[in-house]
mmCIF file of C-alpha atoms in Angstrom:
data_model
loop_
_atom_site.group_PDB
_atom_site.id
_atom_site.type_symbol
_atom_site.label_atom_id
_atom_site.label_comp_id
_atom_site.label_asym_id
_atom_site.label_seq_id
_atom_site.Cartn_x
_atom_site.Cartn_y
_atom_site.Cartn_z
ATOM 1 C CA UNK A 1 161.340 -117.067 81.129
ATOM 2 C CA UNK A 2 160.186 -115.182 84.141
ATOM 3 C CA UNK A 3 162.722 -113.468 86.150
ATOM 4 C CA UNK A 4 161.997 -113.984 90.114
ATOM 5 C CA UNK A 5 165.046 -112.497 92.031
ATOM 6 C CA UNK A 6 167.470 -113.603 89.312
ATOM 7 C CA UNK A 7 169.201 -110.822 86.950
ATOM 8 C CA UNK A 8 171.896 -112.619 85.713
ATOM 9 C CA UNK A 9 173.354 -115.959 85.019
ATOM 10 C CA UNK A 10 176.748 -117.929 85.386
ATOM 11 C CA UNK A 11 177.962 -119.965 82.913
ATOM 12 C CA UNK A 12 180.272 -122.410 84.224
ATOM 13 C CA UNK A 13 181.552 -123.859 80.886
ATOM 14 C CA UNK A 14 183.416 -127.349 80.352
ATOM 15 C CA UNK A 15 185.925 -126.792 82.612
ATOM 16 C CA UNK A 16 187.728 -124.558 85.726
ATOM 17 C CA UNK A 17 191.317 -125.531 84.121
ATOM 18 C CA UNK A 18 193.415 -122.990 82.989
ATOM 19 C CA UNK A 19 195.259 -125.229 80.394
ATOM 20 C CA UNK A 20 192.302 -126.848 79.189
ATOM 21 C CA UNK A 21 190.522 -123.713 78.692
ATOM 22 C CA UNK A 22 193.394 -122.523 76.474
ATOM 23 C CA UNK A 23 193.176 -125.282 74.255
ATOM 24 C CA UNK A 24 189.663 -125.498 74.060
ATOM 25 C CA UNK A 25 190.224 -121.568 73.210
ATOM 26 C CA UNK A 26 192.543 -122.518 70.605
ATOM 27 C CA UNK A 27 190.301 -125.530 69.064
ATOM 28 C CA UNK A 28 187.179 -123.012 69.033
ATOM 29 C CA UNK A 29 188.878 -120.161 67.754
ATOM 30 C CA UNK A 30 190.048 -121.895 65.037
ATOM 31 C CA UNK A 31 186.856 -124.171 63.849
ATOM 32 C CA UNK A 32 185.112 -121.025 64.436
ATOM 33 C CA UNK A 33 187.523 -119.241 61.832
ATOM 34 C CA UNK A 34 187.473 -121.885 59.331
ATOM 35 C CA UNK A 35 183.746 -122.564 59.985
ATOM 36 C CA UNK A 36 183.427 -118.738 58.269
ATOM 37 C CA UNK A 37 185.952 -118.753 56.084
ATOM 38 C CA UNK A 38 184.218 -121.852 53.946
ATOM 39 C CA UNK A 39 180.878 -121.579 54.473
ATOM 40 C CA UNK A 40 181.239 -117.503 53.515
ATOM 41 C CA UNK A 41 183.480 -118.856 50.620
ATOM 42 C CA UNK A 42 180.617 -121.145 49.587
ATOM 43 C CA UNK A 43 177.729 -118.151 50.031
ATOM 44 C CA UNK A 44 179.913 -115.512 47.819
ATOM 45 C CA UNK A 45 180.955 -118.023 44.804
ATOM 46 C CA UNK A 46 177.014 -118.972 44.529
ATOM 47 C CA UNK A 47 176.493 -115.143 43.979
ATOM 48 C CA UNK A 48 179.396 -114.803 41.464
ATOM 49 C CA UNK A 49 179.487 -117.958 39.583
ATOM 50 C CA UNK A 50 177.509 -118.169 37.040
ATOM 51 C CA UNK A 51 177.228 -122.080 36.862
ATOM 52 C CA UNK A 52 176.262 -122.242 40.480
ATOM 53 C CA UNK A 53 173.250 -120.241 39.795
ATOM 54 C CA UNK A 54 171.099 -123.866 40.143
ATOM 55 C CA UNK A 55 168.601 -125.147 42.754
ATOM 56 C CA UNK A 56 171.155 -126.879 44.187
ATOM 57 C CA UNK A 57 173.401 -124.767 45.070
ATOM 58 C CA UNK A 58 170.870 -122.090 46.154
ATOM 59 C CA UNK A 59 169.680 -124.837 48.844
ATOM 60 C CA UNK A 60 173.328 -124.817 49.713
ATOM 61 C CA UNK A 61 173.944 -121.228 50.135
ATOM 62 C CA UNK A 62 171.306 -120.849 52.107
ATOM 63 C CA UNK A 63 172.106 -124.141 54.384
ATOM 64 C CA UNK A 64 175.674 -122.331 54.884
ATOM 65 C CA UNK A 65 174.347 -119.106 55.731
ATOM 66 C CA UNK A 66 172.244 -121.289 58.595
ATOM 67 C CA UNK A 67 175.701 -122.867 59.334
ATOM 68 C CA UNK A 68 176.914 -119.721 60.351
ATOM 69 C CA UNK A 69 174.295 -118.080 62.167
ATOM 70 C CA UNK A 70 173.796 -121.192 64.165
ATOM 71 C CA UNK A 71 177.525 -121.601 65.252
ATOM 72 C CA UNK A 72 177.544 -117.596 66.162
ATOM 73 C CA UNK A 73 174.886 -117.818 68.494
ATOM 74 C CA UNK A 74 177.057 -119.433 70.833
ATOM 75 C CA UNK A 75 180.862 -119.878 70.061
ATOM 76 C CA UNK A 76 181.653 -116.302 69.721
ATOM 77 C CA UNK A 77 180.014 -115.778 73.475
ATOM 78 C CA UNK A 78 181.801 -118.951 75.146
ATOM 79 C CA UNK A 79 185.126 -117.735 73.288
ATOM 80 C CA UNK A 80 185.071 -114.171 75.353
ATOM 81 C CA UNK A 81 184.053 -115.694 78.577
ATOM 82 C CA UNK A 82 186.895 -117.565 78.294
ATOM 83 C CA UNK A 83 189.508 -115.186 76.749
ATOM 84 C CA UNK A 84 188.067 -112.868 79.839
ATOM 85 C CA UNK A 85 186.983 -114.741 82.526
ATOM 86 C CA UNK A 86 183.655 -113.018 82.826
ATOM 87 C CA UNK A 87 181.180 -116.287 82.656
ATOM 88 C CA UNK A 88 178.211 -113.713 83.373
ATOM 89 C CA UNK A 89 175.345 -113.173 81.017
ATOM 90 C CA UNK A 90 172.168 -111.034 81.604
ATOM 91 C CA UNK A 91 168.511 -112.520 81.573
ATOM 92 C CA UNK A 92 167.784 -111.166 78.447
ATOM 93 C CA UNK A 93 170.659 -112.157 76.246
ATOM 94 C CA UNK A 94 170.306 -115.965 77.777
ATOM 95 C CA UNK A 95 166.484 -115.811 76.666
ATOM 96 C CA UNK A 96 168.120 -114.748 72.912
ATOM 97 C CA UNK A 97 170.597 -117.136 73.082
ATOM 98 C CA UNK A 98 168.163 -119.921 73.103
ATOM 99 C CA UNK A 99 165.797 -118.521 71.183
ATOM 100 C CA UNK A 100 168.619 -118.474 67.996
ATOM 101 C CA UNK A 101 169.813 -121.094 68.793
ATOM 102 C CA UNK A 102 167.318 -123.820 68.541
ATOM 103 C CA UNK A 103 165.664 -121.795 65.840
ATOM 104 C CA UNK A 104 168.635 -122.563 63.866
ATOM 105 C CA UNK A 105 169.242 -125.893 64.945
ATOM 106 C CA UNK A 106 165.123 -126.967 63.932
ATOM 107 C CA UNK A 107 165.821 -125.176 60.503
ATOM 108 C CA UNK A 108 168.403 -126.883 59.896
ATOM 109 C CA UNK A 109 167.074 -130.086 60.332
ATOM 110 C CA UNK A 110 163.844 -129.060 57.460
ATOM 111 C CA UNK A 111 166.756 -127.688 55.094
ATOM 112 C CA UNK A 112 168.318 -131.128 55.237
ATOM 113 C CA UNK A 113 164.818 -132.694 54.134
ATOM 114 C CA UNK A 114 164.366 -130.073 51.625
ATOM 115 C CA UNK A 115 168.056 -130.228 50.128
ATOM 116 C CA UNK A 116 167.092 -134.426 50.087
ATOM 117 C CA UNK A 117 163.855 -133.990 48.332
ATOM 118 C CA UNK A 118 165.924 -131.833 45.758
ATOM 119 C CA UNK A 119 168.327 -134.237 45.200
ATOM 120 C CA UNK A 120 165.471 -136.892 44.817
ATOM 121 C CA UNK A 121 163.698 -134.848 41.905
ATOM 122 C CA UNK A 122 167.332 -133.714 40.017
ATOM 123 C CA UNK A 123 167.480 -138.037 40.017
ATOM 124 C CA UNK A 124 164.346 -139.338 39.199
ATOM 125 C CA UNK A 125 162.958 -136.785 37.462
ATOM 126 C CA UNK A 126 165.414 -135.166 35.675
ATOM 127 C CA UNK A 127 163.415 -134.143 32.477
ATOM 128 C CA UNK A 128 160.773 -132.353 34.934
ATOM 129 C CA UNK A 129 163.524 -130.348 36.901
ATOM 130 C CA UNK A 130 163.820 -127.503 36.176
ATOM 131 C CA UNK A 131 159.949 -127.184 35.991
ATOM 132 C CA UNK A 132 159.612 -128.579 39.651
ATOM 133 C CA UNK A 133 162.222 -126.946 41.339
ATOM 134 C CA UNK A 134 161.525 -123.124 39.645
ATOM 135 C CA UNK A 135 162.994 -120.079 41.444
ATOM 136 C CA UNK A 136 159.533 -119.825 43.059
ATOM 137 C CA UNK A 137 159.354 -122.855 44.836
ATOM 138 C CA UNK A 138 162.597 -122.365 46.043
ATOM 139 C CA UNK A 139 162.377 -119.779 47.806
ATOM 140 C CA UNK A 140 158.547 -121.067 49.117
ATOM 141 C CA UNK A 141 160.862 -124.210 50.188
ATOM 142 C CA UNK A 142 163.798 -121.714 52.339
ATOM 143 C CA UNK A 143 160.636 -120.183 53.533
ATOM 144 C CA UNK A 144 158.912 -123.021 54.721
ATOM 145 C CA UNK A 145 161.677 -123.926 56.481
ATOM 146 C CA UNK A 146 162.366 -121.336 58.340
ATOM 147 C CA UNK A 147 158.591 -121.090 59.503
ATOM 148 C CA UNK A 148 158.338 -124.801 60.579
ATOM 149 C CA UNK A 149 161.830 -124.352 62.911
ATOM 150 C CA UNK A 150 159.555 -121.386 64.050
ATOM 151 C CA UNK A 151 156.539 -123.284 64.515
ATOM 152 C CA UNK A 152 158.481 -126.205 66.399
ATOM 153 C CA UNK A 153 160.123 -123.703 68.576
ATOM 154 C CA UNK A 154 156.768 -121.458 70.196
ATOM 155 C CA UNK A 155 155.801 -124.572 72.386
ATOM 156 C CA UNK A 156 158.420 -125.180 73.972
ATOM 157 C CA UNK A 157 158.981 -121.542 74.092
ATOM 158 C CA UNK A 158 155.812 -120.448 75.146
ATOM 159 C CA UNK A 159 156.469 -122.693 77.967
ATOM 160 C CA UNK A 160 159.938 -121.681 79.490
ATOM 161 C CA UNK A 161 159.229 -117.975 79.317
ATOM 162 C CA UNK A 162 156.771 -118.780 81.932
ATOM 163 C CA UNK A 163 159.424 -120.421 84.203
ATOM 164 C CA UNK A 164 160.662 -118.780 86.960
ATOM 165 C CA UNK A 165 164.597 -118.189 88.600
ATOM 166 C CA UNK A 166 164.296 -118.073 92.188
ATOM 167 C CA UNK A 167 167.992 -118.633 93.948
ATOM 168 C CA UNK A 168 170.033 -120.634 91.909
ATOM 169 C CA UNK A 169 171.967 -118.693 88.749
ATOM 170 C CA UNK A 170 174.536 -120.859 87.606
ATOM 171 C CA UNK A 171 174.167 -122.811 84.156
ATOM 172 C CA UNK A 172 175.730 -126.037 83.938
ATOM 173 C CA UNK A 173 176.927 -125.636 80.063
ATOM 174 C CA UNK A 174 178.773 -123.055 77.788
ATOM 175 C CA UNK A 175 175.404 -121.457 76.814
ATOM 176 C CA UNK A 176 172.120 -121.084 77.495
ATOM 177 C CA UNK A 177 170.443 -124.622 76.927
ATOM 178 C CA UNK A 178 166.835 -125.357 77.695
ATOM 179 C CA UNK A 179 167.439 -128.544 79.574
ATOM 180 C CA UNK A 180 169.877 -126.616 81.977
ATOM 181 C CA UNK A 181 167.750 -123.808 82.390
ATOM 182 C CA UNK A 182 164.884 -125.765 83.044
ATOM 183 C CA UNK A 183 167.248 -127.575 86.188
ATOM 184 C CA UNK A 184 167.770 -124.408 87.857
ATOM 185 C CA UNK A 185 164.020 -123.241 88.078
ATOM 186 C CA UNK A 186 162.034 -122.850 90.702
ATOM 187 C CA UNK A 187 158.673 -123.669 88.694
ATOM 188 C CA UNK A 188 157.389 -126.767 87.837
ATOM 189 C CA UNK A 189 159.064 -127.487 84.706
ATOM 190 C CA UNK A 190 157.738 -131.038 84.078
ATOM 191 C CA UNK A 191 155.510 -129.871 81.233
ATOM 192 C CA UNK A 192 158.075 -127.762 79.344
ATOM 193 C CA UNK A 193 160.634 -130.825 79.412
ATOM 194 C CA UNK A 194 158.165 -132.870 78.165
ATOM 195 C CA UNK A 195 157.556 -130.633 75.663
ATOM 196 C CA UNK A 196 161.139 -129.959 74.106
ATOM 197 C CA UNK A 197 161.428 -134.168 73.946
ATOM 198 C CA UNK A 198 158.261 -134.163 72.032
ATOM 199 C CA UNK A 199 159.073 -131.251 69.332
ATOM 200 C CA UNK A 200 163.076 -132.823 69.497
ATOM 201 C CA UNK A 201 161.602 -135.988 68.513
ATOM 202 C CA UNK A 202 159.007 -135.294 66.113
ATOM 203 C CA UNK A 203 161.118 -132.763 64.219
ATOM 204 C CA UNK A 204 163.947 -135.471 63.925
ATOM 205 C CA UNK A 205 161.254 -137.738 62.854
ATOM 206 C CA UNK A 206 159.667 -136.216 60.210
ATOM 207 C CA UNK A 207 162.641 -134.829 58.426
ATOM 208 C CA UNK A 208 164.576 -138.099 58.395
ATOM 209 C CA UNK A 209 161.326 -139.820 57.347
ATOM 210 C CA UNK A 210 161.849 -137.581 54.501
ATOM 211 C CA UNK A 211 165.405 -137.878 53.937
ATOM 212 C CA UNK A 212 165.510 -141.657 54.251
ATOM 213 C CA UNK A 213 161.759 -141.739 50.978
ATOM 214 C CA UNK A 214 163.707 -139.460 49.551
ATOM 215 C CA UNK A 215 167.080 -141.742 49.242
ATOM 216 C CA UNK A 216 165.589 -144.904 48.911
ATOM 217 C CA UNK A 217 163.658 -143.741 45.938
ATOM 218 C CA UNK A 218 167.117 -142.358 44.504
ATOM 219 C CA UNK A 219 169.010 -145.723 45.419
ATOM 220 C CA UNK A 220 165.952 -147.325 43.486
ATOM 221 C CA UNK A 221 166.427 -145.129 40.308
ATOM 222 C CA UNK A 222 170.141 -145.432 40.385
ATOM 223 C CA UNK A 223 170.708 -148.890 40.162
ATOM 224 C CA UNK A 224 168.503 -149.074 37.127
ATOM 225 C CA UNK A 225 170.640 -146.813 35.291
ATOM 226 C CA UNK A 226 172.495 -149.235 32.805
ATOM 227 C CA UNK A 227 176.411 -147.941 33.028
ATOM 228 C CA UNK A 228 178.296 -148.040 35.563
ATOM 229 C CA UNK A 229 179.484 -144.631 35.446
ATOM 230 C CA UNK A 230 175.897 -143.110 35.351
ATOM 231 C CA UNK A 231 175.467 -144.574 38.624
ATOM 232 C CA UNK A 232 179.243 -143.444 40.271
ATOM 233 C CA UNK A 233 178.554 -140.067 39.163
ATOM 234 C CA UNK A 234 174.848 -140.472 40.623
ATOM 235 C CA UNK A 235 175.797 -141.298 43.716
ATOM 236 C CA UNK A 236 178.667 -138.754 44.111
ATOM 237 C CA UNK A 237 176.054 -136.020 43.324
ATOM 238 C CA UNK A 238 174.364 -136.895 46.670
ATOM 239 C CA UNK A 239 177.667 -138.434 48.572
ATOM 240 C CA UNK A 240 178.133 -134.896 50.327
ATOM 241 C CA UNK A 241 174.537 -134.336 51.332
ATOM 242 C CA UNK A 242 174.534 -138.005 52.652
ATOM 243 C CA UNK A 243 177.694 -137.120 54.950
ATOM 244 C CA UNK A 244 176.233 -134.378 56.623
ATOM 245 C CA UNK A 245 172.853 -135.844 57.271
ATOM 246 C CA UNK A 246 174.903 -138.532 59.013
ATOM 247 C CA UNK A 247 176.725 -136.477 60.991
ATOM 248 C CA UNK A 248 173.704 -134.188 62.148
ATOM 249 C CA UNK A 249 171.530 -136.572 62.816
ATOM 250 C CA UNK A 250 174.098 -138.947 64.604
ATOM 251 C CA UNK A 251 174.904 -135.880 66.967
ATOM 252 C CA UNK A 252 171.729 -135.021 67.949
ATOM 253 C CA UNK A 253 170.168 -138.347 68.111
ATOM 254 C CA UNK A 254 173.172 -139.724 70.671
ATOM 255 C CA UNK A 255 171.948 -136.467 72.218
ATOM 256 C CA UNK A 256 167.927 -136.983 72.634
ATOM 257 C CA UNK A 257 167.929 -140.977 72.309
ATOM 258 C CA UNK A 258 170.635 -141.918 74.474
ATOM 259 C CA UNK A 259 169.638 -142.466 78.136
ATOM 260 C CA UNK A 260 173.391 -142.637 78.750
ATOM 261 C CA UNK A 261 173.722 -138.900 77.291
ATOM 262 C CA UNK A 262 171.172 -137.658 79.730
ATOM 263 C CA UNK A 263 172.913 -138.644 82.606
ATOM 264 C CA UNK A 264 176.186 -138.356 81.976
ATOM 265 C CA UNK A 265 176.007 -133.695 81.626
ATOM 266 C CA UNK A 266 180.033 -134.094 80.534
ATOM 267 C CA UNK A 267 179.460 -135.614 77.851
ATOM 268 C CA UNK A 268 176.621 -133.915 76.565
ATOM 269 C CA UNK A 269 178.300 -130.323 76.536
ATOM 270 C CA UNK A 270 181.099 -132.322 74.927
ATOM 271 C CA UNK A 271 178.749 -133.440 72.393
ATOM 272 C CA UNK A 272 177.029 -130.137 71.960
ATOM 273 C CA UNK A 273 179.998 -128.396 71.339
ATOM 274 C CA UNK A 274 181.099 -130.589 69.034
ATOM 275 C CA UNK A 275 177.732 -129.713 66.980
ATOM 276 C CA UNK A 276 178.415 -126.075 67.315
ATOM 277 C CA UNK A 277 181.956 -126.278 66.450
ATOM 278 C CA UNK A 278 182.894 -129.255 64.534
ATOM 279 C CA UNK A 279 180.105 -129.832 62.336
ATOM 280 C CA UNK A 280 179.817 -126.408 60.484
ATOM 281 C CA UNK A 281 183.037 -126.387 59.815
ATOM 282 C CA UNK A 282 183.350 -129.647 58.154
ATOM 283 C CA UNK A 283 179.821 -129.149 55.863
ATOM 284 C CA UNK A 284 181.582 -126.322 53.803
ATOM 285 C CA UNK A 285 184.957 -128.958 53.141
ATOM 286 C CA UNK A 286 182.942 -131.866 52.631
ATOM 287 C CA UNK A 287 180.249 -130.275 49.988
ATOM 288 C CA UNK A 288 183.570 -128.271 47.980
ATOM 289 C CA UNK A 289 186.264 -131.005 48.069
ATOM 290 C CA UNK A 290 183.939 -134.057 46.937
ATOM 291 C CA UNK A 291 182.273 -131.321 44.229
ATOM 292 C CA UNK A 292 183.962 -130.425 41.005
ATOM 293 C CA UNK A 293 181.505 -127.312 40.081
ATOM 294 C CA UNK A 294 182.291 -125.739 43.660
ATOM 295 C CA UNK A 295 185.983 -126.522 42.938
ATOM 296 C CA UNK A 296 186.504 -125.161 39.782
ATOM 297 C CA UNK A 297 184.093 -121.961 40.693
ATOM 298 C CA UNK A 298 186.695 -121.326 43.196
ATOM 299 C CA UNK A 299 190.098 -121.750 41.193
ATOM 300 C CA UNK A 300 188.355 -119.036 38.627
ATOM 301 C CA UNK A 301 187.552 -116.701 41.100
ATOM 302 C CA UNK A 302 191.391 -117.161 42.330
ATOM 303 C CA UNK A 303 192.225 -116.286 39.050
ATOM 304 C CA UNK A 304 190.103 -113.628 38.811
ATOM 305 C CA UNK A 305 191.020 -111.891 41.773
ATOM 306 C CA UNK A 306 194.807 -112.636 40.896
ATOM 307 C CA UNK A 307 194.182 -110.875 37.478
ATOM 308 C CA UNK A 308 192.471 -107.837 38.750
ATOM 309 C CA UNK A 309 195.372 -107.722 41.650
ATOM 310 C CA UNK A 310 198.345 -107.570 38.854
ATOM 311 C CA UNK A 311 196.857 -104.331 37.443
#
């Protein structure tokens, strides 16, 4: 982004009331909380439990530590402008705040295809496993990931740090968003909007393309396994994963897809916070409580640390 005579922006948030800012405080201070708390809890028993040492479960400490960075590049900024009033924010830390920000939000959306494509191999070709998903690969996979959110991201990016800020400062939303940004320009911003639909779409695209093979092909395999309980505990295996692929591809495609969304800039911060907020704090609850491994990896660490306490 090119400063003209702009320094600094305003965010104006969700709202100007006092009572409603208190309670959205409260809400965000508390998801926020929580949203560390598990996915943290989730990160540290992968490191100490032995039986959580599989591909799995490194896919899933990694997607929580993604979780987290991609909730605290904007909660814990909307939380002090509100606890302080101050709604101003330089040039420079807006430019960051996007650039985190949708580089987390892109990942995320390749670790969801990856995580799928893992559960599609641990189902249909469990004999070849642990060949097919080695260490190695795993870490080429987190790495791939994190380079294709990259490679999404320098278009559009390449773009809007060419745009220009004339007169008007004030962002409508809690935190630097391309699509308001791009509003209060003074450049001709037709290209870059065009552009952020296009890599929005195409991301979303490709990685449910990939989640959706990548189920079907399980669905497939499971219902040829001959007991029923083969196929309960089949599908519970990938129950969790299937939750929160719902969820953040729901969000964001109400979000891009929705002609109502677009118009209505209420309910799209509404929305968006919901992403920031909401859904990290529910993956971490959803992947523990439906998983007996991550449950019983957390009552002996419990134990652990209540048998080193009593010393």
């Amino acid at each position: 982004m090119r400063n003209g005579t702009v320094t600094t922006f305003i965010l104006l948030g969700l709202t100007d009331d006092p009572e409603l800012q208190g309670l959205i405080f409260i809400f965000l201070f508390l998801t926020y909380t929580l949203s560390l708390t598990g996915n943290l809890t989730i990160i540290t028993l992968t490191f100490v439990d032995s039986h959580l040492k599989t591909p799995m479960y490194f896919f899933l400490k990694n997607f929580s530590f993604l979780e987290i960075s991609f909730t605290s590049s904007c909660i814990p900024r909307y939380l002090y402008s509100i606890a302080t009033g101050d709604r101003v924010i330089t040039y420079n830390s807006c430019a960051l705040q996007v650039f985190f920000t949708d580089l987390c939000g892109v990942t995320e959306f390749f670790m969801l295809a990856t995580m799928s494509y893992d559960r599609y191999v641990a189902i249909c070709k469990p004999l070849h496993y642990v060949t097919i998903m080695s260490n190695r690969v795993c870490r080429i996979l987190i790495i791939s990931c994190w380079m294709a959110g990259l490679c999404v991201l320098i278009p559009p990016l390449s773009l809007g740090l060419n745009l220009k800020f004339c007169d008007s400062d004030k962002i409508d939303h809690f935190g630097c968003d391309a699509f308001p940004l791009v509003k209060i320009s003074c450049s001709e911003a037709w290209l870059m909007e065009q552009t952020v639909i296009i890599c929005a779409v195409l991301t979303l695209n490709m990685t449910l393309t990939c989640v959706v093979l990548s189920y079907a092909c399980i669905v497939k395999t499971i219902l040829r396994f001959p007991s029923a309980q083969q196929r309960k505990k089949a599908f519970s295996t990938c129950s969790s994963h299937m939750i929160v692929v719902s969820i953040t591809y729901g969000t964001c495609i109400f979000i891009y897809m929705n002609p109502t969304a677009k118009k209505e800039v209420t309910i799209k911060k509404v929305v968006s916070l919901l992403i920031f907020s909401v859904s990290p704090t529910l993956n971490p609850f959803i992947y523990t409580l439906r998983n007996n491994q991550v449950k019983k990896a957390f009552k002996d660490s419990i134990k652990r640390i209540a048998l080193f306490s009593s010393k």
